[in-house]
Short mmCIF file of C-alpha atoms in Angstrom, two decimals:
data_model
loop_
_atom_site.label_atom_id
_atom_site.label_comp_id
_atom_site.label_asym_id
_atom_site.label_seq_id
_atom_site.Cartn_x
_atom_site.Cartn_y
_atom_site.Cartn_z
CA MET A 570 143.58 106.64 -79.01
CA ASP A 571 147.19 106.31 -80.13
CA GLU A 572 149.91 106.39 -77.48
CA LEU A 573 152.13 109.45 -77.19
CA VAL A 574 155.83 108.59 -77.19
CA GLU A 575 158.97 110.65 -76.91
CA ARG A 576 161.46 110.65 -79.75
CA VAL A 577 164.97 109.58 -78.76
CA ASP A 578 168.33 109.64 -80.54
CA GLU A 579 170.81 106.93 -81.55
CA ARG A 580 172.07 106.83 -77.94
CA ASP A 581 168.58 106.58 -76.40
CA ARG A 582 168.65 110.18 -75.19
CA ALA A 583 165.27 111.91 -74.96
CA SER A 584 164.68 114.74 -77.41
CA GLY A 585 161.74 116.39 -75.64
CA VAL A 586 159.65 115.94 -78.81
CA VAL A 587 156.41 114.02 -78.19
CA VAL A 588 154.64 112.34 -81.13
CA SER A 589 152.05 109.63 -81.60
CA ARG A 590 153.37 106.08 -81.76
CA ARG A 591 151.68 105.69 -85.13
CA GLU A 592 153.59 108.73 -86.46
CA ALA A 593 156.90 107.55 -84.96
CA THR A 594 156.46 104.15 -86.61
CA ALA A 595 155.40 105.59 -89.98
CA GLU A 596 158.27 108.08 -90.08
CA GLY A 597 160.89 105.69 -88.69
CA TRP A 598 161.61 107.94 -85.70
CA LEU A 599 163.36 106.29 -82.78
CA HIS A 600 161.24 105.84 -79.67
CA ARG A 601 161.20 103.41 -76.74
CA ILE A 602 159.49 100.06 -76.27
CA ALA A 603 159.54 98.10 -72.99
CA VAL A 604 159.15 94.32 -72.94
CA THR A 605 159.32 91.68 -70.23
CA VAL A 606 160.30 88.03 -70.36
CA CYS A 607 157.90 86.45 -67.86
CA ARG A 608 158.97 83.35 -65.96
CA ASP A 609 157.10 81.33 -63.39
CA GLU A 610 158.54 79.90 -60.16
CA ARG A 611 159.66 76.77 -62.06
CA GLY A 612 161.58 78.82 -64.65
CA ARG A 613 159.19 78.30 -67.55
CA VAL A 614 158.66 81.17 -70.00
CA LEU A 615 155.26 82.64 -70.81
CA VAL A 616 154.51 82.56 -74.53
CA HIS A 617 151.40 84.14 -75.97
CA ARG A 618 149.66 84.67 -79.28
CA ARG A 619 148.58 88.19 -80.07
CA ALA A 620 144.88 88.85 -80.67
CA GLU A 621 143.83 88.95 -84.33
CA ARG A 622 142.38 92.46 -83.97
CA LEU A 623 145.69 94.08 -83.03
CA PRO A 624 147.19 96.41 -85.66
CA ARG A 625 150.78 95.24 -85.13
CA PHE A 626 151.57 91.59 -85.89
CA PRO A 627 148.06 90.15 -85.34
CA GLY A 628 147.98 86.45 -84.51
CA ARG A 629 151.74 86.17 -84.11
CA TYR A 630 153.38 84.58 -81.10
CA GLU A 631 155.49 86.50 -78.60
CA VAL A 632 158.05 85.58 -75.97
CA VAL A 633 157.78 89.02 -74.39
CA VAL A 634 154.95 91.14 -73.02
CA GLY A 635 155.16 94.86 -73.59
CA GLY A 636 154.50 97.98 -75.54
CA ALA A 637 155.43 101.60 -76.03
CA VAL A 638 157.06 103.67 -73.33
CA THR A 639 154.73 106.66 -73.22
CA ALA A 640 156.04 110.21 -72.80
CA GLY A 641 157.18 110.76 -69.22
CA GLU A 642 157.51 107.04 -68.37
CA SER A 643 160.65 105.05 -67.62
CA TYR A 644 161.26 101.67 -69.22
CA GLU A 645 160.44 100.03 -65.87
CA GLN A 646 157.18 101.95 -65.43
CA ALA A 647 156.06 101.07 -68.94
CA ALA A 648 156.94 97.38 -68.47
CA ALA A 649 154.97 97.23 -65.20
CA ARG A 650 151.99 99.00 -66.79
CA GLU A 651 151.97 96.63 -69.76
CA LEU A 652 152.09 93.56 -67.48
CA ALA A 653 149.09 94.88 -65.55
CA GLU A 654 147.16 95.73 -68.72
CA GLU A 655 147.88 92.57 -70.69
CA LEU A 656 148.16 89.91 -67.96
CA GLY A 657 146.52 91.43 -64.88
CA VAL A 658 149.83 90.99 -63.03
CA ARG A 659 151.18 93.62 -60.65
CA VAL A 660 154.93 93.09 -60.32
CA LEU A 661 158.01 95.24 -60.72
CA PRO A 662 160.01 93.86 -63.62
CA ARG A 663 163.78 94.27 -63.56
CA LEU A 664 165.40 96.06 -66.49
CA LEU A 665 168.22 93.87 -67.81
CA PHE A 666 169.45 95.76 -70.88
CA THR A 667 168.44 98.00 -73.77
CA PHE A 668 169.41 97.81 -77.44
CA LEU A 669 168.63 99.57 -80.68
CA ASN A 670 166.31 97.22 -82.53
CA ARG A 671 166.03 97.80 -86.25
CA GLY A 672 163.70 94.84 -86.86
CA GLY A 673 159.93 94.95 -86.91
CA LEU A 674 157.83 97.81 -88.23
CA SER A 675 160.30 100.59 -87.47
CA PRO A 676 163.51 101.12 -85.52
CA HIS A 677 163.15 101.57 -81.77
CA TRP A 678 165.02 101.22 -78.51
CA LEU A 679 163.95 98.04 -76.75
CA GLY A 680 164.23 97.75 -72.97
CA VAL A 681 164.24 94.07 -72.02
CA HIS A 682 163.05 93.19 -68.52
CA GLU A 683 162.56 90.00 -66.57
CA ALA A 684 159.89 89.21 -63.99
CA VAL A 685 158.68 86.19 -62.05
CA VAL A 686 154.91 86.12 -62.34
CA PRO A 687 152.20 83.80 -61.00
CA ASP A 688 151.27 80.75 -63.08
CA ALA A 689 147.68 81.96 -63.22
CA VAL A 690 147.47 85.17 -65.20
CA THR A 691 144.33 86.96 -66.33
CA ALA A 692 145.15 87.72 -69.95
CA ASP A 693 143.24 90.55 -71.62
CA PRO A 694 141.43 88.90 -74.57
CA ASP A 695 141.73 92.14 -76.58
CA GLU A 696 145.53 91.70 -76.43
CA VAL A 697 146.18 87.98 -75.87
CA ALA A 698 144.38 85.21 -77.79
CA TRP A 699 146.23 82.31 -76.14
CA HIS A 700 149.06 81.75 -73.67
CA ALA A 701 151.06 78.90 -72.18
CA TRP A 702 154.16 78.26 -70.10
CA LEU A 703 157.01 76.61 -72.02
CA THR A 704 160.32 75.24 -70.84
CA GLU A 705 163.39 76.68 -72.56
CA PRO A 706 163.84 73.52 -74.71
CA GLU A 707 160.17 73.69 -75.74
CA LEU A 708 160.54 77.37 -76.58
CA ARG A 709 163.74 76.81 -78.56
CA ALA A 710 161.87 74.19 -80.62
CA ALA A 711 158.90 76.52 -81.16
CA LEU A 712 160.88 79.61 -82.25
CA PRO A 713 161.72 78.37 -85.77
CA GLU A 714 158.35 76.64 -86.21
CA TRP A 715 155.76 79.17 -85.01
CA ARG A 716 155.26 82.67 -86.44
CA PHE A 717 156.81 84.91 -83.77
CA THR A 718 157.12 88.69 -83.88
CA PRO A 719 160.54 90.01 -84.95
CA ASP A 720 161.05 91.55 -81.48
CA SER A 721 160.53 88.13 -79.88
CA HIS A 722 163.36 86.49 -81.79
CA GLU A 723 165.85 89.28 -81.23
CA ALA A 724 164.92 90.00 -77.61
CA PHE A 725 164.90 86.34 -76.57
CA HIS A 726 168.26 85.52 -78.19
CA ARG A 727 169.81 88.56 -76.51
CA TYR A 728 168.10 87.63 -73.24
CA LEU A 729 169.63 84.12 -73.36
CA ALA A 730 173.06 85.57 -74.15
CA PHE A 731 172.70 88.05 -71.26
CA ARG A 732 171.76 85.25 -68.83
CA SER A 733 174.59 83.06 -70.10
CA ALA A 734 177.14 85.84 -69.66
CA ARG A 735 175.99 86.38 -66.06
CA SER A 736 176.34 82.69 -65.14
#
């Protein structure tokens, strides 16, 4: 069953109109997506490869874990739900920033979170084909070489800029 999302405007304000995610993507309607950059206690970043059976970007690598913010959810609630579903991790990710992302399949608001998660995750094989923890230098080397999702590139570069600005 397709997720039900709420349409939002250019300022990320809810419209009250609920549609399927498939319809929002096909029509180019703005909606919300929540993603989390997962780090372990040593600061490494979780990278995963999407399962081949997924309809969006099958087999591509991702630096973030996430998905659609369903109608009635906050960015934080959606990010926590996605972490539980995809990695079996129950943590409260911290929302860092949002931005209007025009890359990928359709435009959407992307809420970027950060969470420290255990090294040992139980990845859902229907969502995650492979995962590993990479240091930032390893990840920087992989980004131009591996086939990452468009959201991964944009979100991770903005994430690094956000962290740098806070230091």
